[in-house]
Coordinates of C-alpha atoms and ligand atoms in Angstrom, one line a residue:
M192 CA 41.6 119.8 88.4
L193 CA 45.4 118.8 90.1
A194 CA 45.8 115.1 90.4
R195 CA 49.5 113.5 91.5
V196 CA 50.4 110.6 90.8
F197 CA 53.5 108.9 91.7
S198 CA 56.2 107.5 89.9
C199 CA 60.0 106.6 89.6
G200 CA 63.3 107.6 88.1
V201 CA 66.9 106.2 88.5
I202 CA 70.3 107.9 89.3
G203 CA 73.4 105.9 89.1
L204 CA 72.2 102.1 90.8
D205 CA 69.3 103.8 93.4
G206 CA 65.6 104.7 92.6
V207 CA 64.1 108.8 93.6
V208 CA 60.8 108.8 93.7
I209 CA 59.5 111.6 91.2
E210 CA 55.9 113.2 91.4
V211 CA 53.8 113.5 88.2
E212 CA 50.9 116.5 89.4
V213 CA 48.8 117.1 86.3
D214 CA 46.4 120.3 86.2
S215 CA 44.3 121.1 83.1
S216 CA 42.7 124.1 83.1
N217 CA 40.6 125.9 80.5
G218 CA 42.2 128.1 78.2
Q219 CA 43.9 127.3 75.1
S220 CA 44.0 123.0 74.3
K221 CA 47.9 122.9 74.8
V222 CA 50.0 120.1 76.5
L223 CA 52.8 121.7 78.9
I224 CA 55.7 119.5 80.7
V225 CA 58.2 121.3 83.3
G226 CA 60.8 120.3 85.9
L227 CA 63.8 119.3 83.3
P228 CA 62.6 116.2 81.4
D229 CA 64.9 115.3 78.9
T230 CA 63.5 114.3 74.6
A231 CA 62.0 111.7 75.5
V232 CA 60.6 112.5 78.2
Q233 CA 59.3 116.0 76.2
E234 CA 57.9 113.3 73.7
S235 CA 55.9 111.8 76.0
R236 CA 53.0 113.7 75.5
E237 CA 52.7 112.1 71.3
R238 CA 52.6 109.0 72.4
V239 CA 50.0 109.7 75.4
Q240 CA 47.7 111.4 73.2
S241 CA 47.4 108.3 70.7
A242 CA 47.4 105.7 74.1
I243 CA 44.3 108.1 75.7
K244 CA 42.4 108.2 72.8
N245 CA 43.6 104.4 71.5
S246 CA 42.4 103.3 74.4
G247 CA 38.8 104.9 74.4
F248 CA 39.2 107.7 77.1
T249 CA 39.1 111.4 75.4
F250 CA 42.3 113.7 75.7
P251 CA 41.3 116.7 77.5
R252 CA 40.6 120.1 75.2
K253 CA 42.8 122.3 77.5
R254 CA 45.1 123.4 79.0
V255 CA 47.0 120.3 80.6
T256 CA 50.4 121.4 82.8
I257 CA 52.8 118.2 83.9
N258 CA 55.4 119.1 86.0
L259 CA 58.0 116.6 87.3
A260 CA 58.8 117.1 91.0
P261 CA 61.3 117.8 92.3
A262 CA 62.6 120.3 89.8
D263 CA 65.8 119.7 90.1
V264 CA 66.4 116.0 89.0
R265 CA 66.7 115.6 85.8
K266 CA 64.2 113.1 84.0
E267 CA 65.0 110.3 81.4
G268 CA 63.4 108.2 79.0
P269 CA 59.9 106.9 78.6
A270 CA 59.0 105.2 81.8
Y271 CA 57.1 108.5 82.4
D272 CA 54.8 107.5 79.9
L273 CA 52.0 105.8 82.2
P274 CA 52.2 107.8 85.4
I275 CA 51.8 111.1 82.6
A276 CA 48.5 109.3 81.5
V277 CA 47.6 108.2 84.6
G278 CA 47.9 111.9 85.7
I279 CA 45.5 113.5 83.1
L280 CA 42.5 111.0 83.0
A281 CA 42.5 111.9 86.7
A282 CA 42.8 115.3 86.1
S283 CA 39.8 115.6 83.5
Q284 CA 38.1 113.0 86.0
Q285 CA 37.7 110.0 84.0
I286 CA 39.2 107.7 86.7
N287 CA 38.8 107.9 90.0
P288 CA 42.2 108.7 91.9
Q289 CA 41.8 106.8 95.2
K290 CA 43.8 104.2 94.8
L291 CA 46.7 106.3 93.3
E292 CA 48.0 107.1 96.7
K293 CA 49.9 104.3 98.0
T294 CA 50.5 103.5 94.2
M295 CA 53.4 103.9 92.6
V296 CA 53.1 104.1 88.8
I297 CA 56.0 103.1 85.8
G298 CA 55.6 102.7 82.1
E299 CA 56.4 103.3 78.5
L300 CA 53.3 103.8 76.4
S301 CA 52.8 102.4 72.5
L302 CA 50.4 104.6 70.2
D303 CA 47.6 102.0 71.6
G304 CA 48.3 102.0 74.6
T305 CA 50.0 99.0 75.1
L306 CA 52.9 98.5 77.7
R307 CA 56.0 98.9 76.7
H308 CA 59.4 97.4 78.3
V309 CA 61.0 99.8 80.9
K310 CA 64.7 99.8 82.6
G311 CA 66.1 100.2 86.2
I312 CA 62.6 98.5 87.8
L313 CA 64.5 96.6 90.0
P314 CA 66.0 99.7 91.6
M315 CA 62.5 101.5 91.2
A316 CA 60.8 98.5 93.2
A317 CA 63.4 98.5 96.2
L318 CA 62.5 102.1 96.6
A319 CA 58.7 101.4 95.9
R320 CA 58.9 99.5 99.1
Q321 CA 61.8 101.3 101.3
E322 CA 59.1 103.9 100.4
G323 CA 55.8 102.7 101.7
F324 CA 53.8 101.4 98.3
E325 CA 51.4 99.0 99.1
C326 CA 51.2 98.9 94.9
L327 CA 53.6 99.3 92.1
V328 CA 52.1 99.3 88.1
V329 CA 54.6 98.2 85.6
P330 CA 54.7 96.8 82.5
K331 CA 53.7 93.0 82.4
I332 CA 56.7 92.4 80.2
D333 CA 58.7 93.6 83.2
A334 CA 56.3 92.0 86.1
E335 CA 58.7 89.1 87.3
E336 CA 61.7 91.4 87.6
A337 CA 59.8 93.8 90.5
A338 CA 58.6 90.8 92.2
L339 CA 62.5 90.1 93.3
I340 CA 61.4 92.4 95.6
P341 CA 59.4 90.5 98.9
D342 CA 56.0 92.9 100.5
L343 CA 54.9 95.1 97.2
D344 CA 51.7 94.0 95.6
I345 CA 53.2 94.5 91.8
I346 CA 50.3 94.7 89.0
A347 CA 51.6 93.6 85.7
A348 CA 49.7 95.8 83.9
S349 CA 49.3 94.9 79.8
S350 CA 48.0 97.8 78.4
L351 CA 46.7 101.7 80.2
K352 CA 42.5 100.3 79.5
E353 CA 43.8 97.1 81.6
L354 CA 45.3 99.3 84.6
T355 CA 42.1 101.7 84.3
S356 CA 39.7 98.9 84.6
W357 CA 42.1 97.9 87.9
L358 CA 42.0 101.3 89.5
L359 CA 38.3 101.3 88.4
G360 CA 37.9 98.0 90.4
E361 CA 36.6 95.8 87.5
V362 CA 39.3 93.7 87.3
K363 CA 41.9 91.8 89.3
I364 CA 45.6 91.7 88.4
E365 CA 47.2 88.6 89.4
A366 CA 50.8 89.1 91.2
P367 CA 53.4 86.5 88.7
D368 CA 55.1 83.9 89.8
I369 CA 58.4 83.4 91.1
S370 CA 58.7 80.4 93.0
S371 CA 60.4 78.7 90.8
L372 CA 63.2 81.2 90.1
F373 CA 64.5 80.3 93.4
G374 CA 65.2 76.1 92.4
E375 CA 67.6 74.8 93.6
R376 CA 70.0 74.2 90.2
R377 CA 70.4 78.1 89.8
D378 CA 73.6 78.5 87.9
N379 CA 74.0 77.6 83.5
Y380 CA 77.5 77.9 82.6
Q381 CA 78.1 77.2 78.4
T382 CA 81.8 76.1 78.8
D383 CA 82.8 73.0 81.5
F384 CA 86.2 72.4 82.4
S385 CA 85.4 68.9 82.0
E386 CA 85.5 69.7 78.1
I387 CA 88.8 71.3 78.4
K388 CA 92.1 68.9 77.3
G389 CA 94.8 68.8 78.7
Q390 CA 96.3 71.5 80.6
E391 CA 96.3 70.7 83.4
H392 CA 98.5 72.9 85.5
V393 CA 96.3 76.4 83.6
K394 CA 93.3 74.2 85.3
R395 CA 94.5 73.7 88.5
A396 CA 96.5 77.9 88.5
L397 CA 92.1 78.4 87.7
E398 CA 91.2 76.7 90.5
V399 CA 94.0 78.4 92.6
A400 CA 92.6 82.2 91.4
A401 CA 89.2 81.3 91.8
A402 CA 89.4 80.2 95.1
G403 CA 91.4 83.0 96.7
G404 CA 90.2 85.5 94.3
H405 CA 93.4 86.0 92.4
N406 CA 94.0 87.7 89.0
V407 CA 95.3 85.6 86.4
L408 CA 97.8 85.8 83.1
L409 CA 97.4 83.1 80.9
V410 CA 100.0 83.5 77.8
G411 CA 100.5 81.3 75.4
P412 CA 100.3 80.4 71.4
P413 CA 96.8 80.6 69.4
G414 CA 94.5 78.2 69.6
S415 CA 95.9 76.8 72.7
G416 CA 92.6 77.1 74.4
K417 CA 93.1 80.2 76.6
T418 CA 90.0 82.2 75.6
L419 CA 87.8 78.7 76.3
M420 CA 89.8 78.3 79.6
A421 CA 88.9 81.8 81.0
R422 CA 85.4 81.6 80.0
A423 CA 85.5 78.8 82.0
L424 CA 86.2 80.5 85.3
P425 CA 83.0 81.4 86.3
S426 CA 81.9 78.3 86.7
I427 CA 84.0 77.7 89.4
M428 CA 83.7 80.4 91.3
P429 CA 81.4 80.1 94.1
T430 CA 77.9 79.4 93.8
M431 CA 76.0 83.4 94.1
T432 CA 73.9 83.9 96.6
I433 CA 70.5 85.5 96.5
D434 CA 71.5 88.9 97.7
E435 CA 74.6 88.6 95.0
A436 CA 72.3 87.8 92.5
L437 CA 70.0 90.5 93.2
D438 CA 73.5 93.1 93.7
V439 CA 74.3 91.9 89.9
T440 CA 70.5 92.3 88.9
R441 CA 70.5 95.5 89.9
I442 CA 73.4 96.9 87.6
Y443 CA 71.8 95.0 84.4
S444 CA 68.6 96.2 85.2
V445 CA 70.2 99.7 84.8
A446 CA 72.6 99.2 82.0
D447 CA 69.0 97.8 80.2
Q448 CA 71.2 94.2 79.7
L449 CA 68.6 91.9 81.7
P450 CA 67.7 89.3 79.5
S451 CA 63.8 89.4 78.9
D452 CA 63.9 85.8 80.1
I453 CA 65.9 85.7 83.2
P454 CA 64.5 88.5 85.6
L455 CA 67.1 87.4 87.9
I456 CA 70.8 86.3 86.8
Q457 CA 72.2 83.4 88.9
T458 CA 75.1 83.1 86.8
R459 CA 78.5 85.3 87.4
P460 CA 79.5 87.7 84.7
F461 CA 81.7 86.7 82.4
R462 CA 82.5 90.4 79.9
S463 CA 85.6 90.2 77.7
P464 CA 85.5 93.9 76.4
H465 CA 87.3 94.2 73.3
H466 CA 90.9 96.7 73.3
T467 CA 89.0 99.2 71.6
I468 CA 86.2 100.3 74.1
S469 CA 86.5 103.5 75.1
H470 CA 86.8 104.8 78.6
A471 CA 83.8 105.5 79.3
G472 CA 82.6 102.1 78.0
L473 CA 84.7 100.6 80.4
V474 CA 84.9 102.2 83.9
G475 CA 81.0 103.5 82.8
G476 CA 80.6 107.4 82.2
G477 CA 78.1 109.6 79.3
N478 CA 75.6 111.8 80.0
W479 CA 73.7 109.8 82.0
P480 CA 76.1 107.9 83.7
R481 CA 75.5 103.9 83.1
P482 CA 77.5 101.0 84.0
G483 CA 81.0 99.6 81.9
E484 CA 82.3 97.0 81.8
I485 CA 83.9 96.6 85.1
S486 CA 80.1 97.2 86.7
L487 CA 78.7 94.6 84.8
A488 CA 81.8 92.0 85.4
H489 CA 80.5 93.0 89.1
R490 CA 81.0 89.8 91.5
G491 CA 82.2 88.3 88.5
V492 CA 85.1 88.0 85.8
L493 CA 86.4 90.6 83.7
F494 CA 88.3 88.8 80.4
L495 CA 91.4 91.4 78.7
D496 CA 92.0 88.9 75.5
E497 CA 94.6 89.5 73.6
L498 CA 96.2 92.5 76.7
P499 CA 98.5 94.0 75.0
E500 CA 96.4 95.9 72.8
F501 CA 94.7 97.5 75.7
G502 CA 98.5 98.9 76.4
S503 CA 98.6 101.0 80.1
R504 CA 95.7 103.2 78.7
V505 CA 93.5 99.8 80.8
L506 CA 95.2 100.6 84.0
E507 CA 95.5 103.9 84.4
V508 CA 91.4 104.0 84.0
M509 CA 90.9 100.9 86.1
R510 CA 93.8 101.4 88.9
Q511 CA 91.2 103.0 91.5
P512 CA 88.4 100.7 90.8
M513 CA 90.6 97.7 91.2
E514 CA 91.7 99.0 94.6
D515 CA 88.3 100.4 95.6
K516 CA 86.2 98.0 94.3
V517 CA 84.0 100.4 93.7
V518 CA 84.1 103.3 90.7
T519 CA 83.4 106.7 91.6
I520 CA 81.8 108.9 88.2
S521 CA 82.2 112.9 88.9
R522 CA 79.8 114.4 86.7
A523 CA 78.7 118.3 87.2
Q524 CA 75.6 117.4 89.0
G525 CA 77.7 115.2 92.1
S526 CA 79.6 111.9 91.9
L527 CA 77.9 108.5 91.1
T528 CA 79.4 105.0 92.8
F529 CA 78.6 102.0 90.7
P530 CA 80.4 98.7 92.6
A531 CA 82.7 96.6 90.4
N532 CA 84.3 94.0 92.5
F533 CA 85.3 91.3 90.0
Q534 CA 88.5 89.2 89.9
L535 CA 90.5 90.1 86.5
I536 CA 91.6 87.3 83.9
A537 CA 93.8 88.3 80.9
A538 CA 95.3 86.4 77.5
M539 CA 98.3 87.2 75.4
N540 CA 100.5 85.7 72.8
P541 CA 104.4 86.1 73.6
C542 CA 105.2 87.7 71.1
P543 CA 103.5 88.3 67.7
C544 CA 103.5 85.5 65.8
G545 CA 102.4 83.6 68.9
F546 CA 105.0 80.7 68.9
F547 CA 107.6 82.2 71.0
G548 CA 108.6 79.5 72.9
D549 CA 106.9 77.0 70.9
P550 CA 108.9 73.4 70.5
V551 CA 107.3 72.5 67.0
K552 CA 106.1 75.5 65.4
P553 CA 109.3 77.9 64.9
C554 CA 109.0 81.5 65.9
T555 CA 108.9 84.1 62.9
C556 CA 109.6 86.9 65.0
S557 CA 113.2 89.2 65.8
L558 CA 114.0 89.2 69.3
G559 CA 113.5 92.6 69.2
M560 CA 109.8 92.8 67.8
V561 CA 109.5 89.9 71.0
S562 CA 111.1 92.3 73.7
K563 CA 109.3 95.3 72.6
Y564 CA 105.7 93.2 72.1
Q565 CA 106.0 92.3 76.0
K566 CA 107.0 95.6 77.0
R567 CA 103.9 97.0 75.4
I568 CA 101.9 95.5 79.1
S569 CA 103.6 97.8 81.6
G570 CA 105.0 96.5 85.0
P571 CA 102.8 98.2 86.8
L572 CA 99.3 96.2 84.9
L573 CA 102.0 93.0 84.8
D574 CA 101.7 93.6 88.7
R575 CA 98.1 93.0 89.4
F576 CA 98.4 89.5 88.7
D577 CA 99.0 87.7 91.1
I578 CA 98.7 84.1 89.3
H579 CA 100.7 84.0 85.7
V580 CA 100.2 81.2 83.8
E581 CA 101.5 79.3 80.4
A582 CA 99.3 77.8 78.1
P583 CA 101.6 75.6 75.7
R584 CA 99.9 73.7 72.6
V585 CA 98.6 70.6 73.0
E586 CA 99.0 67.6 72.0
Y587 CA 96.7 65.2 70.0
E588 CA 96.4 62.4 71.7
K589 CA 94.8 64.6 74.7
L590 CA 93.4 66.7 72.2
T591 CA 91.1 63.6 70.6
N592 CA 91.0 61.6 74.4
Q593 CA 86.8 61.1 74.4
R594 CA 87.6 61.1 78.5
L595 CA 86.1 63.9 80.2
G596 CA 87.8 66.2 83.0
E597 CA 86.9 67.0 86.1
T598 CA 83.6 68.9 86.1
S599 CA 83.5 72.3 86.6
A600 CA 80.9 71.3 89.8
A601 CA 83.4 68.7 91.5
I602 CA 86.3 72.1 91.5
R603 CA 83.5 74.5 92.7
D604 CA 82.8 72.2 95.8
R605 CA 86.7 72.9 96.6
V606 CA 86.7 76.2 96.1
E607 CA 83.6 77.0 98.3
A608 CA 85.1 75.0 100.8
A609 CA 88.2 77.1 100.3
R610 CA 86.7 80.3 100.2
Q611 CA 84.7 79.4 104.0
N612 CA 87.8 78.5 105.2
Q613 CA 89.2 82.1 104.4
I614 CA 86.0 84.2 105.3
N615 CA 86.0 82.0 109.3
R616 CA 89.1 83.0 109.4
F617 CA 89.0 86.7 108.9
L618 CA 85.8 86.3 110.7
Q619 CA 87.8 85.5 114.0
G620 CA 90.0 88.5 113.5
I621 CA 87.8 91.9 113.0
D622 CA 85.5 93.1 114.9
P623 CA 82.1 91.7 114.2
K624 CA 80.2 95.0 113.8
D625 CA 83.0 96.5 111.3
E626 CA 80.7 95.9 108.7
T627 CA 82.7 97.6 105.8
K628 CA 85.8 95.4 106.8
K629 CA 83.9 92.2 106.4
Q630 CA 82.8 93.6 102.9
S631 CA 86.3 94.8 102.1
L632 CA 87.9 91.2 103.8
M633 CA 86.5 88.4 101.7
T634 CA 89.1 86.5 99.9
N635 CA 92.7 85.9 100.7
A636 CA 93.7 88.2 97.5
D637 CA 92.0 91.4 99.5
M638 CA 94.2 90.8 102.5
G639 CA 97.0 93.8 103.1
V640 CA 100.4 93.7 104.8
A641 CA 98.3 93.5 108.3
E642 CA 96.4 90.6 107.4
I643 CA 99.6 88.9 105.5
R644 CA 101.6 89.1 108.3
K645 CA 98.6 88.3 111.1
Y646 CA 97.3 85.1 108.9
C647 CA 100.1 83.7 106.6
K648 CA 102.8 82.7 109.5
L649 CA 105.3 80.2 108.0
D650 CA 107.3 77.2 110.0
E651 CA 110.7 76.8 110.0
A652 CA 110.6 74.6 106.7
G653 CA 108.3 77.0 105.1
E654 CA 110.9 79.7 106.1
G655 CA 113.8 78.2 104.7
L656 CA 112.3 77.5 101.7
M657 CA 111.4 81.2 101.0
R658 CA 114.9 82.0 102.1
S659 CA 116.2 80.0 99.6
A660 CA 113.3 81.3 97.0
M661 CA 113.8 85.0 97.4
R662 CA 117.9 84.5 97.3
Q663 CA 117.8 82.6 94.6
L664 CA 114.6 84.0 92.5
H665 CA 115.3 87.2 93.6
L666 CA 112.2 88.2 94.8
S667 CA 111.4 91.6 95.5
A668 CA 109.4 92.2 98.5
R669 CA 106.3 92.8 96.6
A670 CA 106.7 89.6 95.2
F671 CA 107.2 88.0 98.7
H672 CA 103.9 88.9 100.2
R673 CA 102.2 87.6 96.8
V674 CA 104.3 84.1 97.1
L675 CA 102.4 83.6 100.7
K676 CA 99.0 85.1 100.0
L677 CA 99.3 82.2 96.8
S678 CA 100.6 79.7 99.4
R679 CA 97.7 80.8 102.1
T680 CA 95.1 79.8 99.4
I681 CA 96.8 76.9 98.3
A682 CA 96.8 75.4 101.7
D683 CA 92.7 76.5 102.5
L684 CA 92.3 74.7 99.5
A685 CA 93.8 71.6 100.9
G686 CA 92.5 72.6 104.3
S687 CA 95.5 73.2 105.6
E688 CA 95.6 75.3 108.5
H689 CA 99.3 75.9 108.5
I690 CA 101.2 77.0 105.3
A691 CA 103.2 73.6 104.3
P692 CA 106.5 74.2 102.1
N693 CA 104.6 72.0 99.1
H694 CA 102.2 75.0 99.4
I695 CA 104.2 77.8 98.9
A696 CA 106.4 75.6 96.3
E697 CA 103.5 75.4 93.9
A698 CA 102.9 79.3 95.1
L699 CA 106.4 79.8 93.4
Q700 CA 105.7 78.0 89.6
Y701 CA 103.1 81.1 89.2
R702 CA 105.3 84.2 90.3
P703 CA 105.4 86.7 87.4
K704 CA 108.3 86.0 84.9
L705 CA 109.9 87.6 82.3
M706 CA 109.5 85.7 79.4
L707 CA 112.3 86.4 77.7
D708 CA 114.4 84.6 80.9
S709 CA 113.4 81.1 78.5
L710 CA 116.2 82.8 76.4
N711 CA 118.8 82.4 79.1
Ligands
ATP175 N1 92.5 72.2 76.2 C1 91.7 72.4 75.0 N2 90.6 71.5 75.0 C2 89.4 71.9 74.1 N3 89.5 72.3 73.0 C3 90.7 73.2 73.4 C4 91.6 73.1 73.6 N4 92.5 74.3 73.3 C5 91.5 74.9 72.2 N5 90.7 73.8 71.8 C6 89.7 74.6 70.6 O1 90.6 75.4 70.1 C7 89.6 76.5 70.1 C8 90.3 77.5 70.3 O2 90.6 78.0 71.4 P1 90.9 79.3 72.1 O3 90.2 80.2 71.2 O4 90.6 79.5 73.4 O5 92.2 79.8 71.7 P2 93.3 80.8 72.4 O6 94.5 79.9 73.4 O7 92.4 81.8 73.0 O8 94.0 81.7 70.8 P3 94.7 82.9 70.3 O9 95.7 83.2 70.8 O10 94.6 83.2 69.0 O11 93.4 83.9 71.2 C9 88.6 76.8 70.8 O12 87.5 77.0 71.0 C10 88.5 75.3 71.3 O13 87.5 74.5 70.4
MG176 MG1 91.6 84.0 72.2

């Protein structure tokens, strides 16, 4: 007899419906799996045989052929165990297949028939609803993640036995309650700005960065708090909307990095890859393309600590994603796209020993060494940072001061207001139907030349200041535009529609400066 069970696979970040057809016919006792299965799928026959027996059913002593369709999509992983087992039970008439018509089934089996976690549940559930399935069977441990998709009955089965009882109508399985996930306080960051002592101007620079989506480079001696402050950056970025949270969760689900107790990621990601990371690890790739660090940092922060160690290689691979905010990975079977809209923050010491320019501890490096060290970061990479800021050592008095600084929540309120000013301004200027433009122009950092001309107009006093800055500081055209964008953000933080000279003056402080300049 022939049975058919619907299941799901994931390509990139999207689900695809997979039909599991099982035919059991007379002949030599044998199990065949066809339809481009990988090793994990091939091995599923062993798990399924044991699970069926250990759940109190009999494995048919017949020739069992399992076809995974469509045949041209490669099938990966153990998630097909459960649909295969259910298909075999239906084909051997041990269960009633009636309920299976509008049900999608996903799950890995252990030998005793209990169900194990499967990655990529969120995109699979999204597909199930999109394709009009009424029920989705998932392992109990993944049920909350599946329940994020509304209008779909989630059957949270803990074992094959429980599922067959449900199929036979013997038990009811309650859908998980996830209403508490959408409560008031949704984010929880490890580092709060109030814990950072001193470094007022760095904190201000980070506030400007968060408000306008600008990339930041922190330079300073060891132990001055660069890593600490970078870690605190996500806590002052605007609270994630539910759509953003789902976006991020989908990536983590596919990358199998979703913590088991957190079905929905509501804190902005902070990714800090080590400088020895491979290209595939950074931008994504592999035989079965997986999201890389830049996609795991989507809607959050990518932190490159000890930037000179990364060298120019990073730029080479990140150039396209940083411009397009997505990364495209080409494979023989076609190309895949992962989102990669992150804010970049990097940290470095000014020289190999770390104390160049430090007022207390003398630097032990020769000038040649300092210069060589700084030159390891290529000009084009330095160019990607709108804000350059120095984090000097913190004095003892400040460090031991018991008074806490301003909290991240208070700063975040200002950042959110500034972001809203930007969005309102951009929305006025673009066609409401132009969705791509709406998506690509969210912050001041996203502005191109045309937008800068339109939105960064200066008054007479501002023009005068810019003119003298251009002359005295030898600003290039690119630097000029960068200062304008930053001034726009600073004005937005101040709630000002016009860019005033004091906004420009602050923006000029963040311009990239060659650290060796301080020698002259
Ligand atoms: N401004 C600060 N306020 C409070 N604690 C600080 C501050 N700066 C440094 N610290 C303390 O020092 C520790 C080390 O700081 P951190 O790792 O951020 O330094 P760093 O600048 O990244 O150094 P390195 O250049 O060696 O990487 C922090 O974990 C924190 O305990
Ligand atoms: Mg550090």
